[in-house]
CSV table of C-alpha atoms in Angstrom, one decimal:
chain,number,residue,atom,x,y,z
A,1,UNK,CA,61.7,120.9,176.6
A,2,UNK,CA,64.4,120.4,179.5
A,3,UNK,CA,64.1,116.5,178.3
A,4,UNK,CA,65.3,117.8,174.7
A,5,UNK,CA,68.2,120.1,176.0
A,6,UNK,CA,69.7,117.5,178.7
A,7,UNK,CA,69.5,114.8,175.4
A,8,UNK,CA,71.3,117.6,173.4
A,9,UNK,CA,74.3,117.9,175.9
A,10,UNK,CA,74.8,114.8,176.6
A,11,UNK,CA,74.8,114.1,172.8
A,12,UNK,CA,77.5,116.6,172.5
A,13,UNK,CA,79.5,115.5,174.9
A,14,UNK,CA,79.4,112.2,173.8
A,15,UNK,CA,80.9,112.9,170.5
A,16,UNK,CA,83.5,115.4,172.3
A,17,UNK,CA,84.3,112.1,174.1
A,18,UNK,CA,84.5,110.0,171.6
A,19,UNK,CA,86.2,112.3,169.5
A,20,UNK,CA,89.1,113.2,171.9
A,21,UNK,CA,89.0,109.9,173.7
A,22,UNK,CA,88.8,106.9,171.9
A,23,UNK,CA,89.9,107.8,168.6
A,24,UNK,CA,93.5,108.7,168.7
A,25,UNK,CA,95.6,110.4,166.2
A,26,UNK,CA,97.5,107.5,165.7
A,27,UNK,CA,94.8,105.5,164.9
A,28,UNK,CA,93.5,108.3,162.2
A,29,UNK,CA,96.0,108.3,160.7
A,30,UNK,CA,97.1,104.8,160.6
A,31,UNK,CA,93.2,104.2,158.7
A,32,UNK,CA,94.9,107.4,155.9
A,33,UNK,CA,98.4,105.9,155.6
A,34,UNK,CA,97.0,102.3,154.5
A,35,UNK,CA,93.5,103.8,152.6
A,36,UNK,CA,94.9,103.2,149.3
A,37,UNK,CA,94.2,99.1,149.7
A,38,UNK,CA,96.9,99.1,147.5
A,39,UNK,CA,100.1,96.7,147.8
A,40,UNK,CA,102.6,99.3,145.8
A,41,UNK,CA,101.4,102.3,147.3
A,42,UNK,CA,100.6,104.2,150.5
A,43,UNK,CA,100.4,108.0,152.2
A,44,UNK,CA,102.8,109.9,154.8
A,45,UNK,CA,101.1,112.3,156.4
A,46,UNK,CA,103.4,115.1,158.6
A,47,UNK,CA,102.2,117.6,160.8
A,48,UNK,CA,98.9,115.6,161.5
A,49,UNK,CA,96.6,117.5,164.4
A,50,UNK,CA,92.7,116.8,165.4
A,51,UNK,CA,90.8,120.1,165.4
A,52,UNK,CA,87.4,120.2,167.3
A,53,UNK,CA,83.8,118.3,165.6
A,54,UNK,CA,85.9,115.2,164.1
A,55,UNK,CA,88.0,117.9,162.0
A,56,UNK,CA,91.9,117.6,161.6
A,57,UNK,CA,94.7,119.1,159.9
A,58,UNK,CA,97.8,118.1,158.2
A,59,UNK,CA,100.9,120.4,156.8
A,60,UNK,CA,101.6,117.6,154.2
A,61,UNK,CA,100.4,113.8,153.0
A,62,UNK,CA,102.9,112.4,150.5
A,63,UNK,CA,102.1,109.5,148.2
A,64,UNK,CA,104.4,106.9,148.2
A,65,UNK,CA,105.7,103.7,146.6
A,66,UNK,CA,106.7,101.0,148.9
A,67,UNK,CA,110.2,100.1,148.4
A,68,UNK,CA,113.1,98.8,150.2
A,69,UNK,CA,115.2,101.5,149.3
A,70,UNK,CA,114.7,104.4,152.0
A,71,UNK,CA,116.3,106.9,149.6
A,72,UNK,CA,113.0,106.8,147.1
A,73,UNK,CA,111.2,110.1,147.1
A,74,UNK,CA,107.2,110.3,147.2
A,75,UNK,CA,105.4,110.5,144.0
A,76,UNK,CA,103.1,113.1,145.0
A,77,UNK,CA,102.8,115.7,147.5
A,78,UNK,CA,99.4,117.2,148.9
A,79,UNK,CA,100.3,120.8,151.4
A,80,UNK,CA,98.1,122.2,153.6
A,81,UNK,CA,95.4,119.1,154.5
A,82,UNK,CA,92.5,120.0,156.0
A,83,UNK,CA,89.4,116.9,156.5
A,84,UNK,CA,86.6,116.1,158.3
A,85,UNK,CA,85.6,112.2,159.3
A,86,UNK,CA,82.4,111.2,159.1
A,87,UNK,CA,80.6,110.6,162.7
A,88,UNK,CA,78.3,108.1,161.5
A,89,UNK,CA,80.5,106.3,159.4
A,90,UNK,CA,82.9,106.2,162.5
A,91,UNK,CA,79.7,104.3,163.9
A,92,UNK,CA,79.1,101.6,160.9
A,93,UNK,CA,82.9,101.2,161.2
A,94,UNK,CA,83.5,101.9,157.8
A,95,UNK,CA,85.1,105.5,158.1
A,96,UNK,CA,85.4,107.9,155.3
A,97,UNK,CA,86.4,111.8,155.2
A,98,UNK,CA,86.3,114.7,153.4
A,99,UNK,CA,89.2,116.7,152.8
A,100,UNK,CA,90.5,119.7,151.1
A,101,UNK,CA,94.4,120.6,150.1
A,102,UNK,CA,96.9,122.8,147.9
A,103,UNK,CA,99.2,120.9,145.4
A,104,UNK,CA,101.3,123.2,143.4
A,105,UNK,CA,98.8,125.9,143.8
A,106,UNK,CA,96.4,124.6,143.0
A,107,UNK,CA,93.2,123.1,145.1
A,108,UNK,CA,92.1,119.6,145.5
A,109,UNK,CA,89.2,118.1,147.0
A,110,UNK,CA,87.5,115.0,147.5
A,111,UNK,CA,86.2,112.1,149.5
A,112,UNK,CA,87.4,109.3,150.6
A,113,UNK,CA,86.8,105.7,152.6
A,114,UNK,CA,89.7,105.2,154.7
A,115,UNK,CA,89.0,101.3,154.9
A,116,UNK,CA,89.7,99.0,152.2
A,117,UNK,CA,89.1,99.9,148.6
A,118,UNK,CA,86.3,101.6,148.9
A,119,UNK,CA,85.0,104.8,147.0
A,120,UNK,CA,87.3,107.9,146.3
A,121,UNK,CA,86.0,111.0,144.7
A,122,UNK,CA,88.8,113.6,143.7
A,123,UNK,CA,88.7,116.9,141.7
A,124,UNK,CA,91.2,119.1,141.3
A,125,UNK,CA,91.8,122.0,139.4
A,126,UNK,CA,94.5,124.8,138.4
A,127,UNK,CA,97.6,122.4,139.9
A,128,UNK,CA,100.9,123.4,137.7
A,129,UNK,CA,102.1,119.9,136.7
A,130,UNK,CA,106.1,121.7,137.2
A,131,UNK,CA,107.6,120.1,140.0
A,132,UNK,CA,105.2,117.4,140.4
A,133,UNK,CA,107.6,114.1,141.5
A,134,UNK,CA,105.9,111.5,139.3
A,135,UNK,CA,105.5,113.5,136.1
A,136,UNK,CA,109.1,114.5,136.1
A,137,UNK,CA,109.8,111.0,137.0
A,138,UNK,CA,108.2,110.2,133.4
A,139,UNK,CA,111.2,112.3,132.2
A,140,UNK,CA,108.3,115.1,131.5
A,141,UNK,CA,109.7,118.9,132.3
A,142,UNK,CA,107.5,122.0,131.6
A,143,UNK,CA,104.9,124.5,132.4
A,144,UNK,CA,101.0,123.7,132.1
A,145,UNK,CA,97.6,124.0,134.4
A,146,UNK,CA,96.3,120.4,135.2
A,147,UNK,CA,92.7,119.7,135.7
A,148,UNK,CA,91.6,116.5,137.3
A,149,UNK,CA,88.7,114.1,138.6
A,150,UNK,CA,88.8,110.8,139.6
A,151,UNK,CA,86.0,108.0,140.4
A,152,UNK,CA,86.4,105.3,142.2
A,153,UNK,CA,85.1,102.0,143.9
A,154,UNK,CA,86.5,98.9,145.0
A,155,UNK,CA,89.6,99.4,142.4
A,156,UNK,CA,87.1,100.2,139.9
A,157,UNK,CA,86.3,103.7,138.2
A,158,UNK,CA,87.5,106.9,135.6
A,159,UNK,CA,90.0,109.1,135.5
A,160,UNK,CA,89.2,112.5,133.5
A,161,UNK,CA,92.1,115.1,133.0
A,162,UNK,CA,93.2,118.0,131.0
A,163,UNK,CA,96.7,120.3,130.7
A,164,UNK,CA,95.8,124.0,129.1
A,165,UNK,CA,97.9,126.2,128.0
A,166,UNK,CA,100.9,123.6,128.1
A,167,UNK,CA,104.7,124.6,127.7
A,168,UNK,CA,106.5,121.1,128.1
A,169,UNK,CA,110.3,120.1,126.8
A,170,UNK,CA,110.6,117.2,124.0
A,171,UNK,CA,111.9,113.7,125.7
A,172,UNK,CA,111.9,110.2,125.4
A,173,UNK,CA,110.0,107.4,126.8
A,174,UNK,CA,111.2,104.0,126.4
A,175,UNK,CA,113.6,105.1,124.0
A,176,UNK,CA,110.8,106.2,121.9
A,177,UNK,CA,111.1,110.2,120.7
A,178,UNK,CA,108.1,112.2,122.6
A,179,UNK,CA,108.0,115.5,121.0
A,180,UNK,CA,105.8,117.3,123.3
A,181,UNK,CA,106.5,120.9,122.8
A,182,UNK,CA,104.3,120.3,119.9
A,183,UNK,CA,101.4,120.9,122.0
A,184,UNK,CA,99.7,123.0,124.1
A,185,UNK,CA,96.7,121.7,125.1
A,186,UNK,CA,95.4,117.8,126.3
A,187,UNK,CA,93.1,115.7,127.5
A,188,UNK,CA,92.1,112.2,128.5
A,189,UNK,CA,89.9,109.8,129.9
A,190,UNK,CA,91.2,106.7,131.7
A,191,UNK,CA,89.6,103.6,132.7
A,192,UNK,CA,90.5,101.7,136.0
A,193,UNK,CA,89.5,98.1,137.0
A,194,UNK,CA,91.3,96.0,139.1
A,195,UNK,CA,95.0,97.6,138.6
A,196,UNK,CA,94.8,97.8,134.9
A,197,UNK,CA,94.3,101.2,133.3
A,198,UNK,CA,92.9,101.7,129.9
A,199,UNK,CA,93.8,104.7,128.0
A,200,UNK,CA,90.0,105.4,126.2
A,201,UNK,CA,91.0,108.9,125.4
A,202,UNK,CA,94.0,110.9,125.3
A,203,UNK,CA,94.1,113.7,122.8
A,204,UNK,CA,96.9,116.6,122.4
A,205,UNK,CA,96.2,119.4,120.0
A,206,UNK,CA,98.6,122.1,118.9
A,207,UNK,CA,99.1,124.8,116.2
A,208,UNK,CA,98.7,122.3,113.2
A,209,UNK,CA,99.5,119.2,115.1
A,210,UNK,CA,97.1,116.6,116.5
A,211,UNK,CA,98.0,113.4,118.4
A,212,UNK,CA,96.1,110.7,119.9
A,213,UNK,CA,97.2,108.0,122.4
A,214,UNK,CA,95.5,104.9,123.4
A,215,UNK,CA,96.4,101.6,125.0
A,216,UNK,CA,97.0,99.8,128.6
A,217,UNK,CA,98.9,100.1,131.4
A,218,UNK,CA,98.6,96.6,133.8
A,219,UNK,CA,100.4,96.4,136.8
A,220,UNK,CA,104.0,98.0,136.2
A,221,UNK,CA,103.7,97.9,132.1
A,222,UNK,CA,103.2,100.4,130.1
A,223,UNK,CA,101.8,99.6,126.1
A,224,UNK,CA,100.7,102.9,124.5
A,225,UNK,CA,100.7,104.1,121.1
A,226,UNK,CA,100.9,107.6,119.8
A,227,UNK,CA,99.1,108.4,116.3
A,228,UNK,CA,100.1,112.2,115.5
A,229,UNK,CA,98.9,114.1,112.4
A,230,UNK,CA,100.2,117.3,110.6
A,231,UNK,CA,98.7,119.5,108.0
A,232,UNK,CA,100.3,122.1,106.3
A,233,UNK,CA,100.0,124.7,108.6
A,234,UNK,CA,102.4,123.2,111.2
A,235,UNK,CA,105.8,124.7,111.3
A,236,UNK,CA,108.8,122.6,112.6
A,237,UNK,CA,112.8,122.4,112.1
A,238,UNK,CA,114.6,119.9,110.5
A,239,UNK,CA,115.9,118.1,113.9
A,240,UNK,CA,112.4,117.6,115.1
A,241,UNK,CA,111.4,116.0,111.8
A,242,UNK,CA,114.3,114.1,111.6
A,243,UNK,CA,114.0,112.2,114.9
A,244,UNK,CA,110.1,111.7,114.0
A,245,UNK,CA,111.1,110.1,110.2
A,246,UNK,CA,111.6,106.6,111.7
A,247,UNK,CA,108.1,106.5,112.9
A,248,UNK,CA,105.8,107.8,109.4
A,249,UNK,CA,103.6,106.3,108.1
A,250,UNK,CA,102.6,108.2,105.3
A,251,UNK,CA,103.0,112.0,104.4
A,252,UNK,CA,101.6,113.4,107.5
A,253,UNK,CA,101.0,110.5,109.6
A,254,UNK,CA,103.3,109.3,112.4
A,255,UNK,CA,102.7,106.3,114.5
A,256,UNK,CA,104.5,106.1,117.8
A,257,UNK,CA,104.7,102.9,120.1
A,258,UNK,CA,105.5,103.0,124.0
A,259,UNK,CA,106.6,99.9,125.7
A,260,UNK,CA,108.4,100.7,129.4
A,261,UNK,CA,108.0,99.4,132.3
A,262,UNK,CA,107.0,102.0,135.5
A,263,UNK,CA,109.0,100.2,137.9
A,264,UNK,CA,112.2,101.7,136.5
A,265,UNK,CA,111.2,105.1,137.6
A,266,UNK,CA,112.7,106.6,139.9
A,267,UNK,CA,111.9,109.9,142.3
């Protein structure tokens, strides 16, 4: 018995030790800045503080596109970080976390191997996509809830997503007409491998109007295609119809092709 208790103390402090000792905040947080494995992207984390039992805390990680220009904003913004590392994966050298945060208020939460590409898991749910750098970066302004959960491993995995109750204003893209206060509700399923993404799935549904979009994005370029549908019940001025007569098909039928590049955006 006193074998057992003297083994459980000095277990504990051992991973006190280890914890406040050899694994420095710099070093945490130099494994989350560069856990992406990516060579156009990286996170900023601010306000970064270890918390007892290999917890820590950040007031904000920022994802960010690596760029000359110092001027560039970040792309996405996570508040509030809290995670935990992994003790025994601290121990096989191959350290992943867990972590929980806000964005837009909304939760997100996930896991995550800080070396490498290795697996990320990431859910979120009830984010408003208003404000959010990247989509208004698109040239997309509006109201809507966004849910989302990603898979993935080694640069390979699936992106699900949805938008409810959407309120967004009609843009352009590419110099294409995007008429997306048509719709109110979405939702898609992406494909990643290897810096491509395949668009398997993206429907939009409104009151009378359906669209779907499919197509690629590979590296920086964007090739999508919009096929939207209307029946009788839709209801729409004559300035909306008249910027979407250069793309019909047939009575009904619109087809809509997006060719851009992503490197143009800016923050």
């Amino acid at each position: 018995m006193k074998k057992s208790l003297f083994f459980i103390i000095f277990l504990s402090l051992f991973v006190f030790g280890t914890w406040f000792i050899a694994v420095p905040e710099r070093l945490i947080t130099d494994l989350l800045e560069n856990s992406l494995g990516s060579n156009d992207l990286f996170l900023s984390a601010e306000g970064f503080k270890k918390g007892l039992f290999y917890n820590f805390s950040a007031e904000k990680i920022s994802l960010k596109r690596k760029s000359s220009g110092a001027s560039d904003g970040p792309l996405l913004i996570f508040d509030s970080v809290d995670g935990r590392l992994n003790f025994v994966s601290l121990l096989r050298l191959a350290p992943e976390l867990d972590f929980d945060c806000i964005m837009n208020n909304g939760r997100i939460n996930g896991a995550v191997r800080l070396k490498g590409r290795g697996s990320k898991r990431i859910n979120g749910d009830g984010i408003n996509i208003s404000g959010i750098p990247f989509i208004e970066s698109l040239g997309i302004r509006g109201d809507g809830d966004l849910a989302v959960n990603l898979l993935l491993d080694n640069g390979t995995g699936e992106l699900k997503f949805s938008v409810d109750d959407a309120r967004l204003v009609n843009t352009s893209l590419g110099g294409v007409f995007l008429p997306l206060e048509m719709f109110k509700n979405m939702k898609g399923i992406m494909a990643i491998n290897s810096g491509a993404v395949e668009v398997k799935s993206f429907s939009l549904e409104g009151r009378g109007v359906n669209a779907r979009i499919k197509g690629i994005i590979k590296g920086s370029d964007m090739d999508l295609n919009m096929e939207l549908t209307m029946d009788s019940s839709f209801e729409s001025g004559p300035i909306l119809m008249k910027m979407l007569e250069q793309y019909r098909i047939s009575p009904g039928y619109y087809s809509l092709p997006f060719k851009y590049s992503l490197s143009s955006l800016k923050t």
